Tab-separated table of C-alpha atoms and ligand atoms in Angstrom:
chain	number	residue	atom	x	y	z
A	1	MET	CA	0.000	0.000	0.000
A	2	GLY	CA	1.019	3.602	-0.437
A	3	ALA	CA	0.219	6.790	1.376
A	4	ARG	CA	-2.434	7.705	-1.153
A	5	LEU	CA	-5.959	6.376	-0.969
A	6	ASP	CA	-6.443	5.979	-4.722
A	7	THR	CA	-3.745	3.323	-4.895
A	8	LEU	CA	-5.858	1.151	-2.608
A	9	ASN	CA	-8.777	-1.046	-3.377
A	10	LEU	CA	-11.373	1.307	-1.849
A	11	ASP	CA	-14.642	2.675	-3.204
A	12	LEU	CA	-13.981	6.324	-2.345
A	13	VAL	CA	-16.669	8.993	-2.184
A	14	ALA	CA	-14.971	11.275	-4.688
A	15	ALA	CA	-16.315	14.547	-3.286
A	16	SER	CA	-14.999	13.761	0.181
A	17	ARG	CA	-11.359	13.405	-0.798
A	18	VAL	CA	-9.069	16.027	0.685
A	19	GLU	CA	-5.371	16.433	1.375
A	20	ALA	CA	-4.358	17.945	4.670
A	21	GLU	CA	-1.496	17.688	7.122
A	22	GLY	CA	0.370	15.631	4.544
A	23	ALA	CA	-2.272	12.892	4.607
A	24	ASP	CA	-4.999	11.806	2.226
A	25	TRP	CA	-8.537	11.761	3.648
A	26	ALA	CA	-11.866	10.450	2.307
A	27	LEU	CA	-14.963	8.433	3.000
A	28	ALA	CA	-14.902	4.902	1.649
A	29	ARG	CA	-18.226	3.355	0.631
A	30	GLU	CA	-19.042	-0.051	2.023
A	31	ARG	CA	-22.030	-2.368	1.827
A	32	ASP	CA	-23.711	-0.977	4.904
A	33	GLY	CA	-22.647	2.662	4.775
A	34	SER	CA	-19.242	4.257	4.730
A	35	ARG	CA	-16.046	4.475	6.743
A	36	LEU	CA	-13.407	7.082	7.278
A	37	ALA	CA	-10.196	6.386	5.373
A	38	ILE	CA	-6.921	8.177	6.058
A	39	ALA	CA	-3.632	7.390	4.337
A	40	ALA	CA	-0.608	9.007	5.939
A	41	PRO	CA	3.069	8.842	4.957
A	42	PRO	CA	5.467	7.833	7.735
A	43	ALA	CA	6.191	11.453	8.654
A	44	ALA	CA	2.460	12.119	9.263
A	45	SER	CA	1.410	8.763	10.659
A	46	ARG	CA	1.008	10.135	14.202
A	47	ILE	CA	-2.224	11.757	12.979
A	48	LEU	CA	-3.791	8.309	13.038
A	49	ASP	CA	-3.250	8.016	16.811
A	50	ASP	CA	-6.167	10.416	17.280
A	51	PHE	CA	-8.580	8.160	15.399
A	52	GLU	CA	-10.083	4.751	16.083
A	53	GLY	CA	-10.356	1.922	13.566
A	54	GLU	CA	-8.235	-0.657	11.848
A	55	THR	CA	-4.756	0.444	10.945
A	56	SER	CA	-2.267	-1.194	8.654
A	57	GLY	CA	1.213	-0.087	7.744
A	58	SER	CA	3.884	-0.427	5.125
A	59	PRO	CA	7.137	1.424	4.440
A	60	ALA	CA	5.140	3.825	2.270
A	61	GLY	CA	2.861	4.847	5.110
A	62	SER	CA	-0.126	3.919	7.247
A	63	LEU	CA	-3.786	3.467	6.473
A	64	LEU	CA	-6.684	3.828	8.884
A	65	LEU	CA	-10.199	2.625	8.181
A	66	GLY	CA	-12.455	3.785	10.958
A	67	PRO	CA	-16.121	3.987	11.879
A	68	ARG	CA	-18.223	7.146	11.690
A	69	SER	CA	-17.992	7.340	15.476
A	70	PRO	CA	-18.140	10.316	17.847
A	71	LYS	CA	-14.423	9.937	18.536
A	72	ASN	CA	-13.565	10.072	14.857
A	73	ALA	CA	-15.913	13.010	14.213
A	74	ALA	CA	-14.295	14.986	17.031
A	75	ALA	CA	-10.826	14.118	15.740
A	76	LEU	CA	-11.820	15.209	12.229
A	77	ARG	CA	-12.896	18.582	13.616
A	78	ARG	CA	-9.560	18.907	15.414
A	79	HIS	CA	-7.483	18.109	12.342
A	80	LEU	CA	-9.557	19.679	9.558
A	81	GLU	CA	-10.158	23.167	10.880
A	82	TRP	CA	-12.845	23.996	8.284
A	83	LEU	CA	-15.105	21.403	9.917
A	84	ARG	CA	-14.804	23.202	13.258
A	85	PRO	CA	-17.691	25.631	13.782
A	86	ARG	CA	-16.763	29.278	14.124
A	87	PRO	CA	-18.594	32.557	14.686
A	88	LEU	CA	-19.923	34.115	11.496
A	89	GLY	CA	-20.293	37.683	12.699
A	90	THR	CA	-22.602	39.926	10.723
A	91	ARG	CA	-22.219	38.163	7.385
A	92	THR	CA	-25.489	37.214	5.687
A	93	SER	CA	-26.131	33.706	6.924
A	94	ALA	CA	-28.545	30.813	6.877
A	95	GLY	CA	-29.131	28.060	9.393
A	96	LEU	CA	-30.249	24.788	7.874
A	97	GLY	CA	-31.404	22.634	10.728
A	98	ASP	CA	-31.572	18.916	10.213
A	99	ARG	CA	-33.720	16.835	12.501
A	100	LEU	CA	-32.824	13.429	11.083
A	101	GLY	CA	-29.094	13.945	10.687
A	102	LEU	CA	-28.945	12.984	7.010
A	103	ALA	CA	-29.621	16.342	5.363
A	104	THR	CA	-26.247	18.097	5.411
A	105	PRO	CA	-25.117	16.818	1.968
A	106	GLY	CA	-28.236	18.337	0.383
A	107	HIS	CA	-27.771	21.541	2.394
A	108	VAL	CA	-24.152	21.830	1.237
A	109	ARG	CA	-25.233	21.437	-2.383
A	110	ALA	CA	-27.884	24.146	-2.016
A	111	VAL	CA	-25.374	26.605	-0.541
A	112	ARG	CA	-22.906	25.805	-3.326
A	113	ALA	CA	-25.595	26.190	-5.980
A	114	VAL	CA	-26.291	29.806	-4.969
A	115	GLY	CA	-22.632	30.831	-4.795
A	116	GLY	CA	-21.227	29.284	-1.640
A	117	ALA	CA	-19.989	30.724	1.640
A	118	ALA	CA	-18.737	33.877	-0.059
A	119	VAL	CA	-22.348	35.019	-0.510
A	120	ILE	CA	-24.169	33.249	2.318
A	121	ALA	CA	-22.433	31.838	5.380
A	122	PRO	CA	-23.988	28.511	6.319
A	123	ILE	CA	-24.824	26.969	9.641
A	124	PHE	CA	-25.139	23.230	9.170
A	125	PRO	CA	-25.263	21.990	12.786
A	126	GLN	CA	-28.364	23.648	14.249
A	127	GLN	CA	-31.018	22.302	16.539
A	128	SER	CA	-32.989	23.546	19.489
A	129	ILE	CA	-32.981	21.642	22.742
A	130	ARG	CA	-36.722	21.106	22.254
A	131	GLU	CA	-36.193	19.395	18.902
A	132	MET	CA	-33.283	17.372	20.252
A	133	THR	CA	-35.585	16.080	22.972
A	134	ARG	CA	-38.296	15.336	20.420
A	135	THR	CA	-35.969	13.471	18.099
A	136	GLY	CA	-34.009	11.776	20.877
A	137	ARG	CA	-30.737	13.335	19.709
A	138	THR	CA	-27.885	14.788	21.737
A	139	PRO	CA	-25.861	17.921	20.945
A	140	THR	CA	-22.975	15.587	20.024
A	141	GLU	CA	-25.086	13.726	17.477
A	142	VAL	CA	-26.313	16.980	15.925
A	143	MET	CA	-22.718	18.163	15.618
A	144	ASP	CA	-21.346	14.848	14.360
A	145	ASP	CA	-24.026	14.291	11.723
A	146	ALA	CA	-23.253	17.701	10.244
A	147	THR	CA	-19.502	16.999	10.436
A	148	TRP	CA	-19.889	13.765	8.449
A	149	GLY	CA	-22.217	15.461	5.964
A	150	MET	CA	-19.757	18.300	5.320
A	151	PHE	CA	-16.867	15.860	5.078
A	152	ALA	CA	-18.767	13.652	2.621
A	153	GLU	CA	-19.379	16.627	0.335
A	154	GLY	CA	-15.880	18.040	0.667
A	155	TRP	CA	-17.183	21.270	2.166
A	156	CYS	CA	-14.088	23.275	3.191
A	157	ASP	CA	-15.564	26.774	3.472
A	158	GLY	CA	-16.509	26.741	7.125
A	159	THR	CA	-19.697	26.651	9.116
A	160	GLY	CA	-21.310	28.124	12.176
A	161	ALA	CA	-23.132	25.881	14.649
A	162	ASP	CA	-26.305	27.150	16.264
A	163	ALA	CA	-27.410	25.848	19.634
A	164	ASP	CA	-30.927	27.089	19.080
A	165	HIS	CA	-33.575	28.251	21.560
A	166	LEU	CA	-31.569	27.690	24.730
A	167	LYS	CA	-33.493	28.286	27.929
A	168	THR	CA	-31.085	27.327	30.711
A	169	THR	CA	-27.403	27.593	31.550
A	170	ALA	CA	-27.251	23.781	31.468
A	171	ASP	CA	-28.325	23.964	27.803
A	172	ILE	CA	-25.412	26.328	27.158
A	173	ASP	CA	-22.918	24.015	28.861
A	174	ALA	CA	-24.090	20.928	26.953
A	175	CYS	CA	-23.751	22.654	23.569
A	176	LEU	CA	-20.519	24.475	24.391
A	177	ALA	CA	-18.896	21.163	25.285
A	178	VAL	CA	-19.270	19.792	21.757
A	179	GLY	CA	-18.154	22.898	19.910
A	180	PHE	CA	-21.253	24.920	19.065
A	181	SER	CA	-20.274	28.465	18.161
A	182	MET	CA	-23.596	30.316	18.189
A	183	PHE	CA	-25.899	30.390	21.182
A	184	THR	CA	-29.484	31.442	20.626
A	185	ILE	CA	-30.891	32.603	23.920
A	186	ASP	CA	-34.651	32.280	24.133
A	187	PRO	CA	-36.067	34.236	27.077
A	188	GLY	CA	-39.629	33.666	25.834
A	189	GLU	CA	-40.830	32.248	29.156
A	190	HIS	CA	-39.870	35.538	30.774
A	191	VAL	CA	-41.804	37.718	28.334
A	192	ASP	CA	-45.142	38.999	29.655
A	193	PRO	CA	-47.465	39.492	26.678
A	194	SER	CA	-50.342	40.590	28.907
A	195	ALA	CA	-48.558	43.957	29.186
A	196	ASP	CA	-49.881	44.722	25.698
A	197	THR	CA	-53.400	45.162	27.018
A	198	SER	CA	-52.747	46.286	30.601
A	199	ASP	CA	-53.862	49.779	31.644
A	200	ALA	CA	-51.527	52.365	33.144
A	201	ALA	CA	-52.344	51.487	36.763
A	202	THR	CA	-51.672	47.804	36.195
A	203	LEU	CA	-48.421	48.579	34.377
A	204	ARG	CA	-47.252	50.794	37.267
A	205	ALA	CA	-47.960	48.026	39.756
A	206	ARG	CA	-46.181	45.422	37.641
A	207	ALA	CA	-43.191	47.664	36.949
A	208	ALA	CA	-42.627	48.033	40.682
A	209	GLY	CA	-42.251	44.255	40.880
A	210	LEU	CA	-39.596	43.910	38.179
A	211	PRO	CA	-36.222	42.354	39.177
A	212	TRP	CA	-34.504	45.745	39.401
A	213	ALA	CA	-31.438	44.367	41.178
A	214	ASP	CA	-30.871	41.848	38.375
A	215	LEU	CA	-31.221	44.701	35.917
A	216	THR	CA	-28.768	46.794	38.004
A	217	ASP	CA	-31.340	49.541	37.705
A	218	SER	CA	-34.251	51.181	39.458
A	219	GLU	CA	-37.592	52.268	38.150
A	220	ASP	CA	-36.768	55.905	38.848
A	221	ALA	CA	-33.465	55.729	37.023
A	222	MET	CA	-35.114	54.045	34.057
A	223	ARG	CA	-37.841	56.703	33.931
A	224	ARG	CA	-35.178	59.401	33.918
A	225	ARG	CA	-33.352	57.715	31.026
A	226	TYR	CA	-36.370	57.354	28.772
A	227	LEU	CA	-39.306	59.620	29.608
A	228	GLY	CA	-39.684	62.614	27.396
A	229	GLN	CA	-36.871	61.416	25.169
A	230	SER	CA	-37.316	61.162	21.436
A	231	THR	CA	-34.730	59.396	19.317
A	232	VAL	CA	-34.564	59.497	15.555
A	233	VAL	CA	-33.455	56.205	14.050
A	234	GLU	CA	-33.387	56.556	10.284
A	235	HIS	CA	-37.056	56.930	9.273
A	236	LEU	CA	-38.341	56.231	12.792
A	237	THR	CA	-38.891	58.528	15.726
A	238	ILE	CA	-38.988	56.517	18.925
A	239	THR	CA	-40.731	58.338	21.769
A	240	PHE	CA	-41.352	57.009	25.237
A	241	ASP	CA	-44.372	58.227	27.119
A	242	GLU	CA	-45.073	56.579	30.461
A	243	VAL	CA	-47.331	53.829	29.134
A	244	THR	CA	-45.026	52.939	26.222
A	245	LEU	CA	-42.049	52.759	28.573
A	246	LEU	CA	-43.731	50.730	31.301
A	247	ARG	CA	-45.288	48.409	28.745
A	248	ALA	CA	-41.847	47.663	27.233
A	249	ALA	CA	-40.303	47.191	30.666
A	250	VAL	CA	-43.083	44.995	32.025
A	251	LYS	CA	-43.255	42.929	28.833
A	252	TYR	CA	-39.518	42.419	28.332
A	253	GLY	CA	-37.785	43.375	31.624
A	254	ARG	CA	-37.528	39.846	32.994
A	255	ALA	CA	-36.481	38.599	29.563
A	256	VAL	CA	-33.669	41.145	29.399
A	257	ALA	CA	-32.485	40.107	32.874
A	258	HIS	CA	-32.561	36.462	31.792
A	259	VAL	CA	-30.596	37.121	28.593
A	260	ALA	CA	-27.990	39.066	30.568
A	261	ARG	CA	-27.677	36.165	33.016
A	262	MET	CA	-27.308	33.631	30.170
A	263	ALA	CA	-24.805	35.849	28.336
A	264	ARG	CA	-22.666	36.222	31.473
A	265	HIS	CA	-22.708	32.467	31.920
A	266	LEU	CA	-21.739	31.892	28.293
A	267	ARG	CA	-18.889	34.383	28.448
A	268	HIS	CA	-17.535	32.794	31.600
A	269	ALA	CA	-17.969	29.192	30.394
A	270	ALA	CA	-16.538	29.836	26.918
A	271	GLY	CA	-13.389	31.452	28.308
A	272	PRO	CA	-11.029	32.271	25.434
A	273	ARG	CA	-13.145	30.478	22.840
A	274	LEU	CA	-14.857	32.722	20.315
A	275	VAL	CA	-18.615	32.326	20.377
A	276	GLU	CA	-21.544	34.470	19.333
A	277	LEU	CA	-24.975	35.066	20.729
A	278	GLU	CA	-28.428	35.544	19.272
A	279	VAL	CA	-31.406	36.887	21.198
A	280	SER	CA	-34.741	35.443	20.111
A	281	VAL	CA	-38.204	36.408	21.254
A	282	ASP	CA	-39.889	35.098	18.111
A	283	GLU	CA	-41.841	32.388	19.876
A	284	THR	CA	-43.947	34.744	21.949
A	285	GLU	CA	-47.605	35.625	21.619
A	286	THR	CA	-47.583	39.242	20.547
A	287	PRO	CA	-45.432	41.286	18.150
A	288	THR	CA	-42.395	43.253	19.278
A	289	THR	CA	-43.097	46.927	18.567
A	290	PRO	CA	-40.265	49.183	17.366
A	291	ALA	CA	-40.268	50.974	20.742
A	292	GLU	CA	-39.978	47.610	22.501
A	293	HIS	CA	-37.123	46.546	20.227
A	294	TYR	CA	-35.437	49.866	21.038
A	295	TRP	CA	-35.896	49.311	24.768
A	296	VAL	CA	-34.645	45.712	24.690
A	297	ALA	CA	-31.553	46.571	22.611
A	298	ASN	CA	-30.783	49.655	24.673
A	299	GLU	CA	-31.068	47.738	27.947
A	300	LEU	CA	-29.006	44.794	26.701
A	301	ASN	CA	-26.342	47.290	25.643
A	302	ARG	CA	-26.429	48.893	29.070
A	303	LEU	CA	-25.957	45.447	30.614
A	304	GLU	CA	-22.960	44.876	28.308
A	305	VAL	CA	-24.498	41.966	26.450
A	306	GLU	CA	-23.008	41.512	22.997
A	307	TRP	CA	-25.128	39.847	20.363
A	308	VAL	CA	-24.811	39.219	16.677
A	309	SER	CA	-28.449	38.763	15.750
A	310	LEU	CA	-31.898	39.352	17.152
A	311	ALA	CA	-35.167	37.662	16.275
A	312	PRO	CA	-38.077	39.922	17.122
A	313	ARG	CA	-41.626	38.634	17.036
A	314	PHE	CA	-42.799	40.137	13.746
A	315	VAL	CA	-46.397	41.051	12.938
A	316	GLY	CA	-48.509	38.391	11.249
A	317	ARG	CA	-48.033	34.669	11.487
A	318	PHE	CA	-44.833	32.728	10.845
A	319	GLU	CA	-46.257	29.236	10.948
A	320	LYS	CA	-44.093	26.171	10.530
A	321	GLY	CA	-43.337	25.032	7.011
A	322	VAL	CA	-45.762	27.300	5.156
A	323	ASP	CA	-45.623	30.807	3.713
A	324	TYR	CA	-46.291	33.955	5.730
A	325	ILE	CA	-49.870	34.506	6.789
A	326	GLY	CA	-50.838	38.142	7.164
A	327	ASP	CA	-50.686	41.570	5.576
A	328	LEU	CA	-47.427	41.817	3.618
A	329	ALA	CA	-47.533	45.631	3.593
A	330	ALA	CA	-47.728	45.641	7.403
A	331	LEU	CA	-44.875	43.147	7.570
A	332	GLU	CA	-42.769	45.292	5.251
A	333	LYS	CA	-43.227	48.293	7.515
A	334	ASP	CA	-42.393	46.147	10.530
A	335	VAL	CA	-39.235	44.667	8.996
A	336	ALA	CA	-38.104	48.152	7.902
A	337	ALA	CA	-38.380	49.386	11.494
A	338	HIS	CA	-36.594	46.401	13.043
A	339	ALA	CA	-33.853	46.542	10.406
A	340	ALA	CA	-33.273	50.237	11.094
A	341	LEU	CA	-33.005	49.532	14.819
A	342	ALA	CA	-30.591	46.651	14.190
A	343	ARG	CA	-28.337	48.994	12.224
A	344	HIS	CA	-28.636	51.685	14.890
A	345	PHE	CA	-27.769	49.546	17.895
A	346	GLY	CA	-25.383	47.041	16.307
A	347	PRO	CA	-25.162	46.687	13.614
A	348	TYR	CA	-26.522	43.217	14.216
A	349	LYS	CA	-28.510	40.895	12.020
A	350	LEU	CA	-32.257	40.478	11.978
A	351	SER	CA	-32.957	36.814	12.436
A	352	LEU	CA	-35.920	35.238	10.677
A	353	HIS	CA	-37.045	32.222	12.652
A	354	SER	CA	-39.533	29.658	11.425
A	355	GLY	CA	-37.973	30.763	8.164
A	356	SER	CA	-38.912	27.708	6.136
A	357	ASP	CA	-41.073	28.361	3.112
A	358	LYS	CA	-41.582	32.107	3.785
A	359	PHE	CA	-41.165	32.768	0.097
A	360	SER	CA	-43.118	36.023	0.109
A	361	VAL	CA	-41.013	37.370	3.005
A	362	TYR	CA	-37.508	36.717	1.660
A	363	PRO	CA	-37.354	39.503	-0.947
A	364	ILE	CA	-38.688	41.996	1.609
A	365	ALA	CA	-36.227	40.948	4.326
A	366	ALA	CA	-33.295	40.767	1.922
A	367	ARG	CA	-33.944	44.260	0.598
A	368	LEU	CA	-34.668	45.991	3.897
A	369	ALA	CA	-32.007	44.314	6.032
A	370	GLN	CA	-29.339	45.171	3.458
A	371	GLY	CA	-27.440	41.956	4.082
A	372	LEU	CA	-27.736	42.094	7.874
A	373	VAL	CA	-29.957	39.049	8.010
A	374	HIS	CA	-29.936	35.500	9.276
A	375	LEU	CA	-32.429	32.983	7.926
A	376	LYS	CA	-33.239	30.081	10.211
A	377	THR	CA	-34.986	27.014	8.866
A	378	ALA	CA	-35.288	23.565	10.364
A	379	GLY	CA	-38.344	21.476	9.815
A	380	THR	CA	-38.658	21.364	6.079
A	381	SER	CA	-35.647	19.089	5.719
A	382	TYR	CA	-37.870	16.497	7.363
A	383	LEU	CA	-40.651	17.261	4.876
A	384	GLU	CA	-38.205	16.768	2.015
A	385	ALA	CA	-37.289	13.435	3.604
A	386	LEU	CA	-40.967	12.502	3.469
A	387	ARG	CA	-41.145	13.640	-0.164
A	388	THR	CA	-38.251	11.286	-0.895
A	389	VAL	CA	-40.001	8.437	0.913
A	390	ALA	CA	-43.294	9.114	-0.893
A	391	ALA	CA	-41.495	8.508	-4.191
A	392	VAL	CA	-39.811	5.254	-3.180
A	393	ASP	CA	-42.160	3.697	-0.618
A	394	ALA	CA	-45.723	4.942	-0.971
A	395	ALA	CA	-47.038	2.538	1.665
A	396	LEU	CA	-44.624	3.847	4.294
A	397	PHE	CA	-45.459	7.446	3.489
A	398	ARG	CA	-49.200	6.708	3.650
A	399	ALA	CA	-48.789	5.035	7.042
A	400	ILE	CA	-46.778	7.994	8.378
A	401	TYR	CA	-49.409	10.436	7.144
A	402	ALA	CA	-52.273	8.442	8.667
A	403	PHE	CA	-50.404	8.357	11.974
A	404	ALA	CA	-49.580	12.083	11.757
A	405	ARG	CA	-53.297	12.843	11.419
A	406	GLU	CA	-53.957	10.871	14.613
A	407	ARG	CA	-51.209	12.729	16.495
A	408	TYR	CA	-51.842	16.240	15.222
A	409	ASP	CA	-54.247	17.528	17.834
A	410	THR	CA	-51.821	16.582	20.596
A	411	ASP	CA	-48.570	17.506	18.902
A	412	LYS	CA	-49.604	20.926	17.622
A	413	ALA	CA	-49.732	22.368	21.141
A	414	SER	CA	-46.197	23.755	21.224
A	415	TYR	CA	-46.187	25.120	17.676
A	416	HIS	CA	-47.710	28.046	15.841
A	417	VAL	CA	-49.881	26.235	13.313
A	418	SER	CA	-53.456	26.614	12.102
A	419	ALA	CA	-53.995	23.461	10.017
A	420	GLU	CA	-57.304	21.734	10.564
A	421	LEU	CA	-57.713	17.979	10.427
A	422	ARG	CA	-61.042	18.158	8.634
A	423	LYS	CA	-59.402	20.036	5.750
A	424	ALA	CA	-56.612	17.488	5.304
A	425	PRO	CA	-57.487	14.484	3.112
A	426	LEU	CA	-57.825	11.089	4.755
A	427	ALA	CA	-54.812	8.882	4.103
A	428	ALA	CA	-56.936	6.131	2.579
A	429	ASP	CA	-58.627	8.541	0.135
A	430	VAL	CA	-55.448	9.657	-1.632
A	431	PRO	CA	-54.403	7.659	-4.723
A	432	GLU	CA	-50.778	6.599	-4.708
A	433	GLU	CA	-49.688	9.015	-7.425
A	434	ASP	CA	-51.152	11.939	-5.475
A	435	LEU	CA	-49.365	11.180	-2.197
A	436	PRO	CA	-46.432	13.567	-2.785
A	437	GLY	CA	-49.048	16.272	-3.427
A	438	LEU	CA	-49.981	16.111	0.265
A	439	LEU	CA	-46.747	17.982	0.888
A	440	GLU	CA	-48.183	20.952	-1.030
A	441	GLN	CA	-51.573	20.884	0.716
A	442	PHE	CA	-51.502	23.473	3.522
A	443	ASP	CA	-53.183	21.408	6.228
A	444	ALA	CA	-51.494	18.114	5.423
A	445	ARG	CA	-48.125	19.886	5.265
A	446	GLU	CA	-48.429	21.403	8.737
A	447	ILE	CA	-49.787	18.135	10.125
A	448	LEU	CA	-46.754	16.280	8.777
A	449	HIS	CA	-44.438	19.051	9.954
A	450	VAL	CA	-45.285	19.118	13.657
A	451	THR	CA	-45.669	15.374	14.193
A	452	PHE	CA	-42.108	14.373	13.314
A	453	GLY	CA	-41.177	13.661	16.936
A	454	SER	CA	-44.062	11.258	17.392
A	455	VAL	CA	-43.336	9.576	14.071
A	456	LEU	CA	-39.725	8.980	15.044
A	457	LYS	CA	-40.543	7.697	18.503
A	458	GLU	CA	-43.639	5.571	17.808
A	459	VAL	CA	-43.219	1.959	18.850
A	460	GLY	CA	-45.382	-0.704	17.194
A	461	SER	CA	-47.139	-3.662	18.821
A	462	ASP	CA	-44.022	-5.761	18.126
A	463	GLY	CA	-41.969	-3.466	20.392
A	464	LYS	CA	-39.965	-2.070	17.487
A	465	LEU	CA	-39.857	1.486	16.199
A	466	ARG	CA	-42.832	1.703	13.893
A	467	PHE	CA	-41.519	4.187	11.323
A	468	LYS	CA	-38.066	5.456	12.214
A	469	ASP	CA	-35.897	2.568	11.042
A	470	ALA	CA	-37.818	2.185	7.782
A	471	LEU	CA	-37.692	5.937	7.138
A	472	PHE	CA	-33.941	6.078	7.739
A	473	GLY	CA	-33.472	2.945	5.658
A	474	ARG	CA	-35.211	4.508	2.632
A	475	LEU	CA	-33.179	7.720	2.968
A	476	ARG	CA	-29.892	5.872	3.378
A	477	SER	CA	-30.534	3.752	0.300
A	478	ASN	CA	-31.611	6.796	-1.753
A	479	PRO	CA	-29.121	9.477	-0.661
A	480	GLU	CA	-28.986	11.159	-4.059
A	481	ALA	CA	-32.765	11.479	-4.283
A	482	TYR	CA	-32.889	13.038	-0.809
A	483	ALA	CA	-29.998	15.400	-1.565
A	484	ASP	CA	-31.658	16.439	-4.846
A	485	ASN	CA	-34.937	17.237	-3.121
A	486	LEU	CA	-33.140	19.246	-0.424
A	487	GLU	CA	-31.032	21.140	-2.914
A	488	ARG	CA	-34.040	22.120	-5.034
A	489	HIS	CA	-36.014	23.184	-1.961
A	490	PHE	CA	-33.263	25.220	-0.268
A	491	VAL	CA	-32.011	26.970	-3.370
A	492	LYS	CA	-35.454	28.613	-3.365
A	493	HIS	CA	-34.833	29.739	0.217
A	494	LEU	CA	-31.313	31.055	-0.264
A	495	ARG	CA	-31.411	32.679	-3.673
A	496	PRO	CA	-33.460	35.748	-2.610
A	497	PHE	CA	-30.696	36.626	-0.105
A	498	VAL	CA	-27.923	36.485	-2.667
A	499	THR	CA	-27.564	39.904	-4.201
B	501	LIG	ZN1	-37.365	30.433	16.701
């Protein structure tokens, strides 16, 4: 054997092949998947000590064939620095969450198809703690699946890694430990939407009860900073009268204190490592007004929180996996205001959450944010997996859809969706050739979207997973079909942001 992989009798995944540190790296296809292959000349053979697998040697060098294991994924990230997540700063970016762990090759192809990392910085590892719980995945698995996907495609242009919707300091620690670089702090539980409709007396009473010590502030000092002040921010004039001020403080004061606490913890825990932070209040009941955005950003600044992107709760409805529902003119006005504030206080990026399939929003956000934008999508990679399954195993897809209909009323509780069961066709009524069309039907699409956790976890009467293994089996034996579907779908998401 030699120190080059192509002199060996291996079925290499051509796109994965890379030379680094004097060694030759690739994935080698095997009957039941693929293995990591590294050929190193004698001078570089110590590299192989960091990996696990079978090694063989000759005077020309050493060869390692190793499993796609957590140890090998971590070692790959250590040796191939482009696989190691890094902060992206204020570059235009897109997070492409992957709930099954098989979507990164398709995501890589979509990013390449629109011009690559030079025009849109990707985040391949991205999952919220909620979705990890639902899919039974760990932060390590989310990271490793993306690592293997990037490696398989020969992606060398870097990635961020978004630990999404973190609610506790333990969430931060778990994701920091495996190399996430972006931490999305979700203080939604600390937002008080009832402030929107409270009268002045109620707001005064509530304001008195805010955690002023945590905010290193007092109500009097805050009133002095804001009342009677008018600030011009581009086309906006932000004015705080008493009710506007108290409403912002009552609605978001505890959330600001929570974000500051989480940010302090992150800074301390990360030490010298470079990480970045996003603030997201998108999953709250009522929209964030421009004055409230101003107050939140101004207070976070005062508390010395640094953040790279902010996801306000926009007007209208950003439901999962379907286009925007609401008045586009009102949304345009709203995005213009939030974008102006993001430039004023940061600049930081506006983050569009639940960003899948918001095709009518992308041109508006791209134009108004002037490149300071982060698009976050997650669930539609699962829908594209189902589209792939519908084409190769209609019976499996039909069974998943029938089950999703049964689960919907329970599973929809923690999502913003408005699909109605009675409007979605019955599984038995849909002819085989029309099954993929269910993915374009509004109600069926949302029903399939929010039930993924139940589908993956459902155990049949034989004690085995009812759908998960079959679903993964179909995707693993049709990787090109899945990657094609993902690429086509995500090019439509990314192209509007490429100017
Ligand atoms: Zn979100």
